[in-house]
mmCIF file of C-alpha atoms in Angstrom:
data_model
loop_
_atom_site.group_PDB
_atom_site.id
_atom_site.type_symbol
_atom_site.label_atom_id
_atom_site.label_comp_id
_atom_site.label_asym_id
_atom_site.label_seq_id
_atom_site.Cartn_x
_atom_site.Cartn_y
_atom_site.Cartn_z
ATOM 1 C CA MET A 92 -91.662 -19.541 37.574
ATOM 2 C CA PRO A 93 -88.924 -16.876 38.120
ATOM 3 C CA PRO A 94 -85.560 -18.128 39.250
ATOM 4 C CA THR A 95 -84.790 -17.629 43.150
ATOM 5 C CA PRO A 96 -82.528 -14.789 43.654
ATOM 6 C CA PRO A 97 -79.189 -15.688 45.506
ATOM 7 C CA ALA A 98 -79.227 -15.208 49.350
ATOM 8 C CA ALA A 99 -77.775 -12.095 50.496
ATOM 9 C CA PRO A 100 -74.770 -12.298 52.738
ATOM 10 C CA ALA A 101 -75.390 -12.192 56.432
ATOM 11 C CA PRO A 102 -74.926 -8.937 58.163
ATOM 12 C CA SER A 103 -72.004 -8.502 60.337
ATOM 13 C CA PRO A 104 -72.760 -8.936 64.054
ATOM 14 C CA THR A 105 -71.094 -5.576 64.581
ATOM 15 C CA GLY A 106 -73.387 -3.859 62.230
ATOM 16 C CA GLY A 107 -70.561 -3.332 59.746
ATOM 17 C CA ALA A 108 -70.270 -4.751 56.071
ATOM 18 C CA PRO A 109 -71.390 -8.211 55.653
ATOM 19 C CA ALA A 110 -68.716 -10.935 56.245
ATOM 20 C CA ALA A 111 -67.188 -12.658 53.278
ATOM 21 C CA PRO A 112 -67.992 -16.222 52.778
ATOM 22 C CA VAL A 113 -65.488 -18.679 54.177
ATOM 23 C CA LEU A 114 -63.926 -21.075 51.557
ATOM 24 C CA THR A 115 -62.876 -24.436 52.782
ATOM 25 C CA LYS A 116 -60.524 -26.831 51.093
ATOM 26 C CA GLU A 117 -59.662 -30.401 51.604
ATOM 27 C CA ALA A 118 -56.475 -30.979 53.795
ATOM 28 C CA GLU A 119 -53.473 -31.998 51.782
ATOM 29 C CA PRO A 120 -52.150 -35.599 52.567
ATOM 30 C CA ALA A 121 -48.882 -35.657 54.574
ATOM 31 C CA PRO A 122 -45.650 -36.406 52.583
ATOM 32 C CA PRO A 123 -44.649 -40.035 52.828
ATOM 33 C CA ARG A 124 -42.245 -40.804 55.714
ATOM 34 C CA LEU A 125 -38.820 -42.080 54.461
ATOM 35 C CA VAL A 126 -37.808 -45.231 56.314
ATOM 36 C CA PRO A 127 -34.063 -45.843 56.233
ATOM 37 C CA VAL A 128 -32.937 -49.033 54.642
ATOM 38 C CA ARG A 129 -31.728 -51.575 57.122
ATOM 39 C CA ARG A 130 -28.243 -52.562 56.177
ATOM 40 C CA THR A 131 -28.240 -55.633 58.552
ATOM 41 C CA GLY A 132 -25.823 -57.596 56.224
ATOM 42 C CA GLN A 133 -23.159 -54.678 56.254
ATOM 43 C CA TRP A 134 -23.171 -54.403 59.930
ATOM 44 C CA ALA A 135 -22.782 -58.024 60.405
ATOM 45 C CA ALA A 136 -19.896 -58.137 57.997
ATOM 46 C CA ALA A 137 -18.228 -55.118 59.666
ATOM 47 C CA ALA A 138 -18.591 -56.959 63.078
ATOM 48 C CA VAL A 139 -17.018 -60.174 61.680
ATOM 49 C CA VAL A 140 -14.134 -58.090 60.266
ATOM 50 C CA LEU A 141 -13.475 -56.321 63.461
ATOM 51 C CA LEU A 142 -13.632 -59.465 65.345
ATOM 52 C CA LEU A 143 -11.061 -61.137 63.006
ATOM 53 C CA LEU A 144 -8.814 -57.861 63.331
ATOM 54 C CA ALA A 145 -9.029 -58.054 67.079
ATOM 55 C CA MET A 146 -7.927 -61.896 67.074
ATOM 56 C CA ALA A 147 -5.100 -61.100 64.665
ATOM 57 C CA ALA A 148 -3.896 -58.255 66.844
ATOM 58 C CA ASN A 149 -4.230 -60.428 69.936
ATOM 59 C CA SER A 150 -2.311 -63.229 68.382
ATOM 60 C CA VAL A 151 0.475 -60.775 67.274
ATOM 61 C CA VAL A 152 0.835 -59.027 70.651
ATOM 62 C CA ARG A 153 0.646 -61.967 73.001
ATOM 63 C CA ASN A 154 2.724 -64.514 70.837
ATOM 64 C CA GLU A 155 6.034 -64.635 72.450
ATOM 65 C CA ALA A 156 7.713 -65.946 69.368
ATOM 66 C CA PHE A 157 7.669 -62.461 67.845
ATOM 67 C CA GLN A 158 10.043 -61.430 70.503
ATOM 68 C CA TRP A 159 9.118 -57.701 70.593
ATOM 69 C CA GLY A 160 11.852 -56.961 73.134
ATOM 70 C CA VAL A 161 14.441 -58.048 70.633
ATOM 71 C CA VAL A 162 12.675 -56.000 67.787
ATOM 72 C CA ALA A 163 12.941 -52.969 70.092
ATOM 73 C CA GLU A 164 16.597 -53.731 70.784
ATOM 74 C CA TYR A 165 17.719 -54.009 67.186
ATOM 75 C CA PHE A 166 15.423 -51.342 65.650
ATOM 76 C CA THR A 167 17.907 -48.511 65.892
ATOM 77 C CA THR A 168 21.199 -50.270 65.949
ATOM 78 C CA PRO A 169 24.056 -48.652 63.691
ATOM 79 C CA VAL A 170 24.109 -51.699 61.367
ATOM 80 C CA VAL A 171 20.322 -51.456 60.625
ATOM 81 C CA LEU A 172 20.468 -47.596 60.384
ATOM 82 C CA ARG A 173 23.388 -47.880 57.777
ATOM 83 C CA GLY A 174 21.409 -50.367 55.752
ATOM 84 C CA LEU A 175 18.323 -48.061 55.893
ATOM 85 C CA GLY A 176 20.446 -45.087 54.810
ATOM 86 C CA LEU A 177 21.804 -47.072 51.750
ATOM 87 C CA THR A 178 18.312 -48.260 51.009
ATOM 88 C CA LEU A 179 16.931 -44.637 50.957
ATOM 89 C CA TRP A 180 20.006 -43.342 48.826
ATOM 90 C CA LEU A 181 19.626 -46.068 46.418
ATOM 91 C CA THR A 182 15.963 -45.512 46.037
ATOM 92 C CA ALA A 183 16.266 -41.809 45.568
ATOM 93 C CA LEU A 184 19.028 -42.011 43.092
ATOM 94 C CA VAL A 185 17.261 -44.895 41.067
ATOM 95 C CA MET A 186 14.076 -42.824 40.765
ATOM 96 C CA VAL A 187 15.832 -39.586 39.589
ATOM 97 C CA LEU A 188 18.056 -41.283 37.060
ATOM 98 C CA GLY A 189 15.112 -43.593 36.026
ATOM 99 C CA PHE A 190 12.845 -40.617 35.374
ATOM 100 C CA VAL A 191 15.460 -38.591 33.611
ATOM 101 C CA LEU A 192 16.187 -41.758 31.256
ATOM 102 C CA GLY A 193 12.510 -42.503 31.091
ATOM 103 C CA THR A 194 11.570 -38.868 30.074
ATOM 104 C CA LEU A 195 13.923 -38.989 27.180
ATOM 105 C CA LEU A 196 12.620 -42.398 26.130
ATOM 106 C CA ALA A 197 9.028 -41.198 26.185
ATOM 107 C CA VAL A 198 9.830 -38.072 24.173
ATOM 108 C CA ALA A 199 11.623 -40.326 21.739
ATOM 109 C CA ARG A 200 8.625 -42.739 21.713
ATOM 110 C CA MET A 201 6.436 -39.980 20.665
ATOM 111 C CA SER A 202 8.791 -38.507 18.186
ATOM 112 C CA ALA A 203 8.070 -38.543 14.388
ATOM 113 C CA ASN A 204 11.542 -39.993 13.736
ATOM 114 C CA PRO A 205 11.161 -43.779 12.961
ATOM 115 C CA VAL A 206 14.618 -44.532 14.286
ATOM 116 C CA LEU A 207 14.191 -43.026 17.670
ATOM 117 C CA LYS A 208 10.671 -44.232 18.099
ATOM 118 C CA SER A 209 11.664 -47.829 17.253
ATOM 119 C CA VAL A 210 14.810 -47.708 19.632
ATOM 120 C CA SER A 211 12.611 -46.484 22.399
ATOM 121 C CA TRP A 212 10.089 -48.998 21.876
ATOM 122 C CA GLY A 213 12.573 -51.805 21.732
ATOM 123 C CA TYR A 214 14.367 -50.599 24.965
ATOM 124 C CA ILE A 215 10.845 -50.515 26.781
ATOM 125 C CA TRP A 216 9.800 -53.831 25.492
ATOM 126 C CA PHE A 217 13.178 -55.658 26.506
ATOM 127 C CA PHE A 218 13.420 -54.405 29.945
ATOM 128 C CA ARG A 219 9.819 -54.865 30.829
ATOM 129 C CA SER A 220 10.176 -58.348 29.621
ATOM 130 C CA THR A 221 13.022 -59.324 31.701
ATOM 131 C CA PRO A 222 12.804 -59.886 35.574
ATOM 132 C CA VAL A 223 14.730 -57.391 37.578
ATOM 133 C CA LEU A 224 16.546 -60.185 39.458
ATOM 134 C CA VAL A 225 17.878 -61.635 36.073
ATOM 135 C CA GLN A 226 18.936 -58.175 35.049
ATOM 136 C CA LEU A 227 20.907 -57.746 38.248
ATOM 137 C CA LEU A 228 22.683 -61.089 37.875
ATOM 138 C CA PHE A 229 23.488 -60.443 34.370
ATOM 139 C CA TRP A 230 25.178 -57.145 35.355
ATOM 140 C CA PHE A 231 26.815 -58.856 38.299
ATOM 141 C CA ASN A 232 28.399 -61.450 35.753
ATOM 142 C CA ILE A 233 29.164 -59.017 32.975
ATOM 143 C CA GLY A 234 32.906 -59.755 33.391
ATOM 144 C CA ALA A 235 32.303 -63.323 31.935
ATOM 145 C CA LEU A 236 31.258 -61.503 28.659
ATOM 146 C CA TYR A 237 33.383 -58.490 28.700
ATOM 147 C CA PRO A 238 36.556 -58.914 30.930
ATOM 148 C CA GLN A 239 37.590 -55.329 30.082
ATOM 149 C CA LEU A 240 35.827 -52.308 28.628
ATOM 150 C CA GLY A 241 37.540 -49.910 26.100
ATOM 151 C CA LEU A 242 37.032 -46.607 24.571
ATOM 152 C CA GLY A 243 38.288 -46.072 21.081
ATOM 153 C CA ILE A 244 37.376 -46.122 17.421
ATOM 154 C CA PRO A 245 34.949 -48.905 16.389
ATOM 155 C CA PHE A 246 36.891 -51.713 14.692
ATOM 156 C CA GLY A 247 40.046 -49.671 15.372
ATOM 157 C CA PRO A 248 42.479 -49.036 18.143
ATOM 158 C CA GLU A 249 41.247 -48.416 21.680
ATOM 159 C CA PHE A 250 42.564 -45.397 23.628
ATOM 160 C CA LEU A 251 41.351 -46.328 27.061
ATOM 161 C CA THR A 252 40.723 -49.845 28.699
ATOM 162 C CA VAL A 253 39.590 -50.814 32.187
ATOM 163 C CA LYS A 254 39.005 -54.203 33.734
ATOM 164 C CA THR A 255 35.291 -54.831 34.412
ATOM 165 C CA VAL A 256 35.860 -56.235 37.833
ATOM 166 C CA ASN A 257 37.502 -52.977 38.900
ATOM 167 C CA LEU A 258 34.779 -50.849 37.292
ATOM 168 C CA LEU A 259 31.497 -52.573 38.305
ATOM 169 C CA GLY A 260 31.233 -53.333 42.088
ATOM 170 C CA PRO A 261 28.033 -54.723 43.716
ATOM 171 C CA LEU A 262 26.657 -51.183 44.467
ATOM 172 C CA THR A 263 27.408 -49.985 40.849
ATOM 173 C CA VAL A 264 25.842 -53.089 39.458
ATOM 174 C CA ALA A 265 22.616 -52.438 41.728
ATOM 175 C CA LEU A 266 22.314 -48.860 40.542
ATOM 176 C CA ILE A 267 22.812 -49.654 36.964
ATOM 177 C CA GLY A 268 20.467 -52.636 36.900
ATOM 178 C CA LEU A 269 17.655 -50.846 38.875
ATOM 179 C CA THR A 270 17.897 -47.656 36.877
ATOM 180 C CA LEU A 271 17.770 -49.362 33.643
ATOM 181 C CA HIS A 272 14.724 -51.303 34.691
ATOM 182 C CA GLU A 273 12.823 -48.451 36.162
ATOM 183 C CA ALA A 274 13.497 -46.230 33.239
ATOM 184 C CA ALA A 275 11.405 -48.635 31.018
ATOM 185 C CA TYR A 276 8.494 -48.096 33.333
ATOM 186 C CA ALA A 277 9.061 -44.388 33.895
ATOM 187 C CA ALA A 278 8.858 -43.901 30.188
ATOM 188 C CA GLU A 279 5.368 -45.310 29.956
ATOM 189 C CA VAL A 280 4.395 -43.277 32.914
ATOM 190 C CA VAL A 281 5.559 -40.039 31.338
ATOM 191 C CA ARG A 282 4.238 -40.866 28.028
ATOM 192 C CA GLY A 283 0.690 -41.380 29.486
ATOM 193 C CA GLY A 284 0.998 -38.006 31.224
ATOM 194 C CA LEU A 285 2.081 -36.313 28.061
ATOM 195 C CA LEU A 286 -0.690 -37.841 26.060
ATOM 196 C CA SER A 287 -3.259 -36.568 28.904
ATOM 197 C CA VAL A 288 -2.492 -32.985 27.899
ATOM 198 C CA ASP A 289 -4.886 -31.486 25.336
ATOM 199 C CA ARG A 290 -3.194 -30.945 21.889
ATOM 200 C CA GLY A 291 -4.845 -27.454 21.733
ATOM 201 C CA GLN A 292 -2.218 -26.425 24.483
ATOM 202 C CA THR A 293 0.610 -27.485 22.409
ATOM 203 C CA GLU A 294 -0.760 -25.828 19.283
ATOM 204 C CA ALA A 295 -1.347 -22.522 21.172
ATOM 205 C CA ALA A 296 2.263 -22.618 22.474
ATOM 206 C CA GLN A 297 3.518 -23.334 19.050
ATOM 207 C CA SER A 298 1.557 -20.415 17.504
ATOM 208 C CA LEU A 299 3.432 -18.163 20.163
ATOM 209 C CA GLY A 300 6.739 -19.369 18.649
ATOM 210 C CA LEU A 301 7.916 -21.421 21.485
ATOM 211 C CA GLY A 302 10.424 -24.054 20.667
ATOM 212 C CA ARG A 303 9.819 -27.854 21.086
ATOM 213 C CA TRP A 304 11.944 -28.333 24.218
ATOM 214 C CA ARG A 305 10.433 -25.015 25.713
ATOM 215 C CA ARG A 306 6.797 -26.082 25.116
ATOM 216 C CA LEU A 307 7.772 -29.470 26.642
ATOM 217 C CA ARG A 308 9.182 -27.826 29.719
ATOM 218 C CA ARG A 309 6.927 -24.775 30.228
ATOM 219 C CA ILE A 310 3.495 -25.925 28.829
ATOM 220 C CA VAL A 311 3.246 -29.764 28.619
ATOM 221 C CA LEU A 312 5.267 -31.174 31.500
ATOM 222 C CA PRO A 313 3.386 -28.915 34.197
ATOM 223 C CA GLN A 314 0.087 -30.087 33.031
ATOM 224 C CA ALA A 315 1.011 -33.596 32.560
ATOM 225 C CA MET A 316 2.127 -33.812 36.284
ATOM 226 C CA ARG A 317 -1.361 -34.401 37.398
ATOM 227 C CA ALA A 318 -1.507 -37.739 35.479
ATOM 228 C CA ILE A 319 2.174 -38.579 36.242
ATOM 229 C CA VAL A 320 2.367 -38.010 40.031
ATOM 230 C CA PRO A 321 0.045 -41.004 41.124
ATOM 231 C CA PRO A 322 1.749 -43.651 39.174
ATOM 232 C CA ALA A 323 5.070 -42.062 39.925
ATOM 233 C CA GLY A 324 4.370 -42.295 43.631
ATOM 234 C CA ASN A 325 3.373 -45.872 43.145
ATOM 235 C CA MET A 326 6.672 -46.604 41.419
ATOM 236 C CA LEU A 327 8.677 -44.740 44.145
ATOM 237 C CA ILE A 328 7.164 -47.059 46.831
ATOM 238 C CA GLY A 329 7.752 -50.079 44.687
ATOM 239 C CA THR A 330 11.269 -49.034 44.091
ATOM 240 C CA LEU A 331 11.903 -48.725 47.877
ATOM 241 C CA LYS A 332 10.715 -52.206 48.493
ATOM 242 C CA GLY A 333 12.318 -53.455 45.336
ATOM 243 C CA THR A 334 15.777 -52.450 46.475
ATOM 244 C CA SER A 335 15.665 -55.351 48.934
ATOM 245 C CA ILE A 336 16.519 -57.550 45.851
ATOM 246 C CA VAL A 337 19.926 -56.225 45.653
ATOM 247 C CA SER A 338 20.871 -58.298 48.903
ATOM 248 C CA VAL A 339 21.388 -61.277 46.467
ATOM 249 C CA ILE A 340 24.492 -59.601 45.088
ATOM 250 C CA ALA A 341 25.788 -58.759 48.804
ATOM 251 C CA VAL A 342 24.791 -55.017 48.699
ATOM 252 C CA GLN A 343 24.337 -54.098 52.283
ATOM 253 C CA ASP A 344 20.864 -52.646 52.184
ATOM 254 C CA LEU A 345 18.485 -52.693 54.981
ATOM 255 C CA LEU A 346 17.336 -56.435 54.304
ATOM 256 C CA TYR A 347 21.038 -57.568 53.848
ATOM 257 C CA SER A 348 22.017 -55.777 57.141
ATOM 258 C CA VAL A 349 19.123 -57.592 59.197
ATOM 259 C CA GLN A 350 20.320 -60.674 57.486
ATOM 260 C CA LEU A 351 23.892 -60.321 58.758
ATOM 261 C CA VAL A 352 22.532 -59.841 62.335
ATOM 262 C CA TYR A 353 20.213 -63.020 62.238
ATOM 263 C CA HIS A 354 22.961 -65.074 60.664
ATOM 264 C CA ARG A 355 24.868 -64.511 63.801
ATOM 265 C CA THR A 356 22.200 -64.452 66.480
ATOM 266 C CA TYR A 357 19.711 -66.964 64.881
ATOM 267 C CA GLN A 358 16.823 -64.602 65.770
ATOM 268 C CA VAL A 359 15.235 -64.749 62.435
ATOM 269 C CA ILE A 360 11.847 -63.581 63.058
ATOM 270 C CA PRO A 361 12.343 -60.493 65.216
ATOM 271 C CA LEU A 362 15.194 -59.171 62.671
ATOM 272 C CA LEU A 363 12.624 -59.592 59.795
ATOM 273 C CA LEU A 364 10.238 -57.727 61.868
ATOM 274 C CA VAL A 365 12.723 -54.989 62.191
ATOM 275 C CA ALA A 366 13.020 -54.612 58.400
ATOM 276 C CA THR A 367 9.245 -54.849 57.904
ATOM 277 C CA LEU A 368 8.621 -51.944 60.391
ATOM 278 C CA TRP A 369 11.126 -49.817 58.854
ATOM 279 C CA TYR A 370 9.822 -50.552 55.291
ATOM 280 C CA ALA A 371 6.187 -49.756 56.568
ATOM 281 C CA LEU A 372 7.288 -46.426 58.347
ATOM 282 C CA VAL A 373 9.132 -45.053 55.302
ATOM 283 C CA THR A 374 6.294 -46.203 52.967
ATOM 284 C CA THR A 375 3.837 -44.264 55.220
ATOM 285 C CA VAL A 376 5.888 -41.041 54.975
ATOM 286 C CA LEU A 377 6.137 -41.395 51.155
ATOM 287 C CA THR A 378 2.421 -41.922 50.953
ATOM 288 C CA VAL A 379 1.757 -38.653 53.064
ATOM 289 C CA GLY A 380 4.199 -36.819 50.746
ATOM 290 C CA GLN A 381 2.610 -38.099 47.663
ATOM 291 C CA HIS A 382 -0.799 -36.882 48.861
ATOM 292 C CA TYR A 383 0.434 -33.382 49.340
ATOM 293 C CA VAL A 384 2.332 -33.387 45.833
ATOM 294 C CA GLU A 385 -0.987 -34.474 44.306
ATOM 295 C CA ARG A 386 -2.841 -31.624 45.972
ATOM 296 C CA TYR A 387 -0.132 -29.000 44.700
ATOM 297 C CA TYR A 388 -0.523 -30.069 41.059
ATOM 298 C CA GLY A 389 -4.303 -30.537 41.213
ATOM 299 C CA ARG A 390 -4.857 -27.069 42.796
ATOM 300 C CA SER A 391 -6.070 -25.636 39.391
ATOM 301 C CA GLU A 392 -8.966 -28.221 39.492
ATOM 302 C CA ARG A 393 -9.971 -27.341 42.915
ATOM 303 C CA ASP A 394 -9.977 -23.557 42.406
ATOM 304 C CA ARG A 395 -12.707 -24.014 39.475
#
């Protein structure tokens, strides 16, 4: 039996060419609907934290023992502002001198000279191992060991002598003690920054004939600042608060100034709040400044 021929396409109703057969395909399934994860525990924890913060703020504001009126009265008094000025001056000078000495120690620590390397390591080890309060008290009582200091030939005659009590006052002792202490930590911060710079940068500068100090100043340090600035900013804030320890040797910083007032008025809590608020205010300003310094040295990374 011969095969049945395929059916001819139906003629178009308008009398034209026959219409093309309509191909049908199955409908694609709709994509799955994403359902957000319910973070009930996180929202509950946030609500508890906000509740605790509100309770703490309410207890601080409504507790009359804080004596906020007294805090406002003494916040800008001349004695407090003088103590604040001395604190800022001491912090700035200690940081500058500490990082200058710390940079020299870091370079010596990375030197190939075994004497410089050993001396730098010993300095850092000693001053990081001794509490800063012990160092200040030691320098404050240095006259018991050396009643006078002299300049001359070792094991020979002295050309110049001066009594220690006339040379090292409380403020000088505070400056020396804090600077020597901060230099040990600054040395490690600078050394970490120097190690973060790719060695190829130094080799490229060396191939151009740049000397060691010029390579360090023009090539290595600018790149190392990205790694140095964050811990240096942390050290600056720590030094600002750490200067309060000089009050034990009668240096009239911010804390010692408020202590003088509350020893006379017996208003201990509000005067301590005055010092706390000033420390918090200055720390906030330094934190904002650190943010912009980090942005400045990190601009090359953002431009990529």
